[in-house]
Amino acid sequence: MKKFINDTVLVEEQMILGMVKAYPRHLKKLDCGNVVVRAEKKEGKVALISGGGSGHEPAHGGFVGTGMLDAAVAGPVFTSPTPDQIYEGIKAVATDAGVLMIVKNYTGDVMNFEMAAEMAEMEGITVKHVVTNDDVAVKDSLYTIGRRGVAGTVFVHKIAGAMAETGADLDKVQATAQKVIDNVRTMGAAIEPCTVPAAGKPGFTLSDDEMEIGIGIHGEPGTHREPVKKADEIVDMLLSQILEDIDYSGSEVAVMINGAGGTPLMELYIINNRVSDVLAEKGIRIHKTFVGEYMTSIEMQGFSISLLRLDDEMKQLLDAAADTPAWN
Amino acid sequence: MADSKKVLKIIQAISLKMEEQKDYLTELDQPIGDSDHGINLGRGFAAVNEKLSGLEGKDIGTILKTVGMTLVSTVGGASGPLYGSAFMKAGQAMAGKEDADITDFLTIIKTAIEAVELRGKAVVEEATMLDAMVPSYQAMEQAVKEGKAAEEVLNAGVKAAWSGAEHTKDLIATKGRASYVGERGLGHQDPGATSYSFMLEEISKVTG
């Protein structure tokens, strides 16, 4: 394992410290742990808190700031933060308007955030939550814990964050977040794995000519493996699954081409070139496209495509000003 | 079966075992999960181990509750809340007790199972730690009914736990991250069922 780190046990803390030092105008770190909050607490609005394992940078700390999150809690790499840490985050940003937790649908994340909410409620803080589950690669049935929350979660941060900034109440902010969840779908693929620093070796292996379709943001297996194809063919495969899942015809969408950490912009633009053409062919109008790294998987070579079906309200909130390290 | 001093010895033995099996548990997690089960439990039980000296002279309930709270705040992932809730609830059931006999031990395990079921919204046959916990509890309950000695009861429990862990190879996971791999999880032993079996084995070794 070759990485620019000092000590595997210091990875998360030194990453957060470096991030806060880079953006002192936006962020500060709580003394109690790897919890990042807005440099200036915003009173009188619903506070948004998200988080999850580390290794997804700029998520989630990079989305803390005006118009998006109020706090982000970072667990160890690819591991949910613990309830006491999440609780500290909630306490630091809670206002009388309440707190909305944006949780990605993983067993651990959901349990830890739920335990934190139970702790906060005992202290008289009103906490509600939404669970994001945009990954169409996972079957959503009675027989699984449901789809995973992946890059589409960033749209939830943005749009619910903009709604909270207007001074809307907790129910309204929660409903807005849920509306985004209901309308966003994502699917990804990878050609090279990533290595969790503490594990020291890749979480999975792919042979030279192989790719994993439907991969999760922790390098979890997806739907299947097959030989690597041309970028356009991979895009077609992922897009067809997304487009089958909800009816995008005639609608206006926001597109996110998210890099998994080890895929250059050059390739992401090649991917977007095809995405854009296919959507045009299908008469799906693109309101805005985001190409870059929003929710990574350390150094994985991979990408995901997210499509958010917009209505006027979501469009307006997506376009509203935001000022955070990774979205402005 | 065990006084509070022995309970501390058990916890210490479990902590050392988790450290020893860290890589193995992580390897089991690689094909079906996110390769961190051993790392997370290793970190959590290292923190538990550090707290043990401060727990000398405390009752069994306090010891178990402290272990649970420490796990909740250090393990993360799903195993933190699950093992954490299991130990915390078991601690509540043993509040104020200085000694636990085999019947108390069964109460501890039963309470732990209920805590895991509630927090994880899971039942047996979903390829989780419950597939080791529940059959081993049933085997121990049966052995107690048959009037067997504590040592034999635990032996029966350990045996059933390991065969339960082995049985997870034949199950398609429907809870936890392993549920995402569906049928590809077949043939893989559940890391949670495995870590639980190791724990029960240590309890058996220390008390036996």
Coordinates of N, CA, C and O in Angstrom, one line a residue, chain A residues 49-134:
Chain A
I49 N -27.9 17.9 9.2 CA -26.6 17.2 9.6 C -26.6 15.9 8.8 O -27.6 15.3 8.5
S50 N -25.4 15.7 8.3 CA -25.2 14.4 7.5 C -23.8 13.9 7.9 O -23.2 14.3 8.8
G51 N -23.4 12.8 7.2 CA -22.1 12.2 7.6 C -22.1 10.8 7.2 O -23.0 10.3 6.5
G52 N -21.1 10.1 7.6 CA -20.9 8.7 7.3 C -19.5 8.4 7.5 O -18.7 9.1 8.1
G53 N -19.0 7.3 6.9 CA -17.6 7.0 7.0 C -16.8 8.0 6.2 O -17.3 8.8 5.4
S54 N -15.5 8.1 6.6 CA -14.6 8.9 5.8 C -14.2 8.2 4.5 O -14.6 7.0 4.3
G55 N -13.5 8.9 3.7 CA -13.0 8.3 2.4 C -13.9 8.7 1.2 O -13.7 8.2 0.1
H56 N -14.9 9.6 1.5 CA -15.8 10.0 0.4 C -15.6 11.5 0.1 O -16.4 12.1 -0.5
E57 N -14.5 12.0 0.5 CA -14.2 13.5 0.4 C -14.4 13.9 -1.1 O -14.0 13.2 -2.0
P58 N -15.0 15.1 -1.3 CA -15.3 16.1 -0.3 C -16.5 15.8 0.6 O -16.7 16.6 1.5
A59 N -17.3 14.8 0.3 CA -18.4 14.5 1.2 C -17.7 14.0 2.6 O -16.8 13.3 2.5
H60 N -18.3 14.5 3.7 CA -19.5 15.3 3.7 C -19.1 16.7 4.2 O -19.9 17.6 4.0
G61 N -17.9 16.8 4.8 CA -17.5 18.1 5.3 C -17.5 19.2 4.3 O -17.7 20.4 4.6
G62 N -17.2 18.9 3.0 CA -17.1 19.8 2.0 C -18.4 20.5 1.6 O -18.5 21.4 0.9
F63 N -19.5 19.9 2.1 CA -20.8 20.5 1.9 C -21.4 21.2 3.1 O -22.6 21.5 3.1
V64 N -20.5 21.5 4.0 CA -21.0 22.3 5.2 C -20.8 23.8 4.8 O -19.7 24.2 4.4
G65 N -21.8 24.5 5.0 CA -21.7 26.0 4.7 C -23.1 26.5 4.3 O -24.1 25.7 4.3
T66 N -23.1 27.8 4.0 CA -24.4 28.4 3.7 C -25.1 27.7 2.6 O -24.5 27.5 1.5
G67 N -26.4 27.4 2.8 CA -27.2 26.8 1.7 C -27.1 25.3 1.7 O -27.8 24.7 0.8
M68 N -26.3 24.7 2.5 CA -26.2 23.2 2.5 C -26.3 22.7 3.9 O -27.2 23.0 4.6
L69 N -25.2 22.0 4.3 CA -25.3 21.4 5.7 C -24.8 22.3 6.8 O -24.1 23.3 6.5
D70 N -25.3 22.0 8.0 CA -24.8 22.7 9.2 C -23.7 21.9 9.9 O -22.9 22.5 10.5
A71 N -23.8 20.6 9.8 CA -22.7 19.8 10.4 C -22.5 18.5 9.6 O -23.5 18.0 8.9
A72 N -21.3 18.0 9.6 CA -21.0 16.7 9.0 C -20.2 15.9 10.0 O -19.2 16.5 10.6
V73 N -20.6 14.7 10.2 CA -19.9 13.8 11.1 C -19.1 12.8 10.3 O -19.7 12.1 9.5
A74 N -17.8 12.7 10.6 CA -17.0 11.7 9.8 C -16.6 10.6 10.7 O -15.9 10.7 11.7
G75 N -16.9 9.4 10.3 CA -16.5 8.2 11.0 C -15.2 7.7 10.5 O -14.6 8.4 9.7
P76 N -14.7 6.6 11.0 CA -13.5 6.0 10.4 C -13.7 5.7 8.9 O -14.9 5.8 8.4
V77 N -12.7 5.5 8.1 CA -12.8 5.3 6.7 C -13.9 4.2 6.4 O -13.8 3.1 7.0
F78 N -14.9 4.5 5.7 CA -16.0 3.6 5.3 C -16.8 3.0 6.4 O -17.4 1.9 6.3
T79 N -16.7 3.6 7.6 CA -17.4 3.1 8.7 C -18.2 4.2 9.3 O -17.7 5.3 9.5
S80 N -19.5 3.9 9.6 CA -20.3 5.0 10.2 C -19.7 5.6 11.4 O -19.1 4.9 12.2
P81 N -20.0 6.9 11.6 CA -19.6 7.5 12.9 C -20.4 6.9 14.0 O -21.5 6.4 13.8
T82 N -20.0 7.1 15.2 CA -20.7 6.5 16.4 C -21.8 7.5 16.9 O -21.7 8.7 16.6
P83 N -22.8 6.9 17.6 CA -23.9 7.8 18.1 C -23.4 9.0 18.9 O -24.0 10.1 18.8
D84 N -22.4 8.8 19.8 CA -22.0 9.9 20.6 C -21.4 11.1 19.8 O -21.6 12.2 20.1
Q85 N -20.7 10.7 18.7 CA -20.2 11.8 17.8 C -21.3 12.5 17.1 O -21.3 13.7 16.9
I86 N -22.2 11.7 16.5 CA -23.4 12.3 15.8 C -24.1 13.2 16.8 O -24.5 14.3 16.4
Y87 N -24.3 12.7 18.0 CA -25.0 13.5 19.0 C -24.3 14.8 19.3 O -25.0 15.9 19.4
E88 N -23.0 14.8 19.4 CA -22.3 16.1 19.6 C -22.5 17.0 18.4 O -22.7 18.2 18.6
G89 N -22.6 16.5 17.2 CA -22.9 17.3 16.0 C -24.2 17.9 16.1 O -24.4 19.1 15.9
I90 N -25.2 17.1 16.5 CA -26.6 17.6 16.6 C -26.7 18.7 17.7 O -27.2 19.8 17.4
K91 N -26.0 18.5 18.8 CA -26.1 19.5 19.9 C -25.5 20.8 19.5 O -25.9 21.9 19.8
A92 N -24.4 20.7 18.7 CA -23.7 21.9 18.3 C -24.5 22.8 17.3 O -24.3 24.0 17.3
V93 N -25.3 22.2 16.5 CA -26.0 23.0 15.5 C -27.5 23.1 15.7 O -28.1 23.9 15.0
A94 N -28.0 22.3 16.7 CA -29.5 22.3 16.9 C -30.0 23.7 17.2 O -29.4 24.5 17.9
T95 N -31.1 24.1 16.6 CA -31.8 25.3 16.8 C -33.2 25.0 17.3 O -33.6 23.8 17.3
D96 N -34.0 26.0 17.7 CA -35.4 25.7 18.1 C -36.2 25.2 16.9 O -37.3 24.6 17.1
A97 N -35.7 25.4 15.7 CA -36.5 25.0 14.5 C -36.3 23.5 14.3 O -37.0 22.9 13.5
G98 N -35.4 22.8 15.0 CA -35.2 21.4 14.9 C -34.0 21.0 14.0 O -33.3 21.9 13.4
V99 N -33.8 19.7 13.9 CA -32.7 19.2 13.2 C -33.2 18.1 12.2 O -34.0 17.3 12.5
L100 N -32.6 18.2 11.0 CA -32.9 17.1 10.0 C -31.6 16.3 9.7 O -30.6 16.9 9.3
M101 N -31.6 15.0 9.9 CA -30.5 14.2 9.6 C -30.7 13.6 8.2 O -31.7 13.0 7.9
I102 N -29.6 13.7 7.4 CA -29.7 13.1 6.1 C -28.7 11.9 6.1 O -27.5 12.0 6.3
V103 N -29.3 10.7 6.1 CA -28.6 9.5 6.3 C -28.6 8.6 5.1 O -29.6 8.5 4.4
K104 N -27.5 8.1 4.7 CA -27.5 7.2 3.6 C -27.9 5.8 4.0 O -27.6 5.4 5.2
N105 N -28.6 5.1 3.2 CA -29.1 3.8 3.6 C -28.1 2.7 3.7 O -28.0 1.9 2.8
Y106 N -27.4 2.6 4.8 CA -26.6 1.5 5.2 C -27.0 1.1 6.6 O -27.3 2.0 7.4
T107 N -27.0 -0.2 6.9 CA -27.4 -0.7 8.2 C -26.7 0.1 9.3 O -27.4 0.5 10.2
G108 N -25.4 0.2 9.2 CA -24.6 0.8 10.3 C -25.0 2.3 10.4 O -25.3 2.8 11.5
D109 N -25.0 3.0 9.3 CA -25.3 4.5 9.4 C -26.7 4.7 10.0 O -26.9 5.5 10.9
V110 N -27.7 3.9 9.5 CA -29.1 4.1 10.0 C -29.1 3.9 11.5 O -29.7 4.7 12.3
M111 N -28.5 2.8 12.0 CA -28.5 2.4 13.4 C -27.9 3.5 14.2 O -28.4 3.9 15.3
N112 N -26.7 4.0 13.8 CA -25.9 4.9 14.6 C -26.6 6.3 14.6 O -26.7 6.9 15.7
F113 N -27.2 6.7 13.5 CA -27.9 8.0 13.5 C -29.2 7.9 14.3 O -29.5 8.8 15.0
E114 N -29.9 6.7 14.3 CA -31.1 6.6 15.1 C -30.8 6.6 16.6 O -31.5 7.3 17.3
M115 N -29.7 6.0 16.9 CA -29.3 6.0 18.4 C -29.0 7.4 18.8 O -29.3 7.9 19.9
A116 N -28.3 8.2 17.9 CA -28.0 9.6 18.2 C -29.2 10.4 18.4 O -29.3 11.3 19.3
A117 N -30.2 10.2 17.5 CA -31.5 10.9 17.5 C -32.2 10.6 18.8 O -32.7 11.5 19.5
E118 N -32.1 9.4 19.3 CA -32.8 9.0 20.5 C -32.1 9.8 21.7 O -32.8 10.2 22.6
M119 N -30.8 9.9 21.6 CA -30.1 10.6 22.7 C -30.5 12.1 22.7 O -30.7 12.7 23.7
A120 N -30.6 12.7 21.5 CA -30.9 14.1 21.3 C -32.3 14.4 21.8 O -32.6 15.4 22.4
E121 N -33.2 13.4 21.5 CA -34.6 13.7 21.9 C -34.8 13.6 23.4 O -35.6 14.3 23.9
M122 N -33.9 12.8 24.0 CA -33.9 12.8 25.5 C -33.5 14.2 26.1 O -33.9 14.5 27.2
E123 N -32.8 14.9 25.3 CA -32.4 16.3 25.7 C -33.3 17.4 25.2 O -33.1 18.5 25.3
G124 N -34.5 16.9 24.6 CA -35.5 17.9 24.2 C -35.2 18.5 22.8 O -35.8 19.5 22.5
I125 N -34.3 17.9 22.0 CA -34.1 18.4 20.7 C -34.9 17.7 19.7 O -35.0 16.4 19.8
T126 N -35.6 18.4 18.8 CA -36.5 17.7 17.9 C -35.6 17.3 16.7 O -35.0 18.1 16.0
V127 N -35.6 16.0 16.4 CA -34.8 15.5 15.3 C -35.7 14.6 14.4 O -36.4 13.7 14.8
K128 N -35.6 14.9 13.1 CA -36.2 14.0 12.1 C -35.1 13.6 11.1 O -34.0 14.2 11.1
H129 N -35.4 12.6 10.4 CA -34.4 12.2 9.4 C -35.0 11.7 8.1 O -36.2 11.3 8.0
V130 N -34.2 11.7 7.1 CA -34.5 11.0 5.8 C -33.4 10.1 5.5 O -32.3 10.2 6.0
V131 N -33.7 9.0 4.7 CA -32.7 8.0 4.4 C -32.6 8.0 2.8 O -33.6 7.8 2.1
T132 N -31.4 8.3 2.3 CA -31.2 8.4 0.9 C -31.0 7.0 0.4 O -30.3 6.1 1.0
N133 N -31.5 6.7 -0.8 CA -31.3 5.3 -1.4 C -31.4 5.4 -2.9 O -32.2 4.7 -3.5
D134 N -30.5 6.1 -3.5 CA -30.6 6.4 -4.9 C -30.0 5.3 -5.8 O -30.1 5.4 -7.1

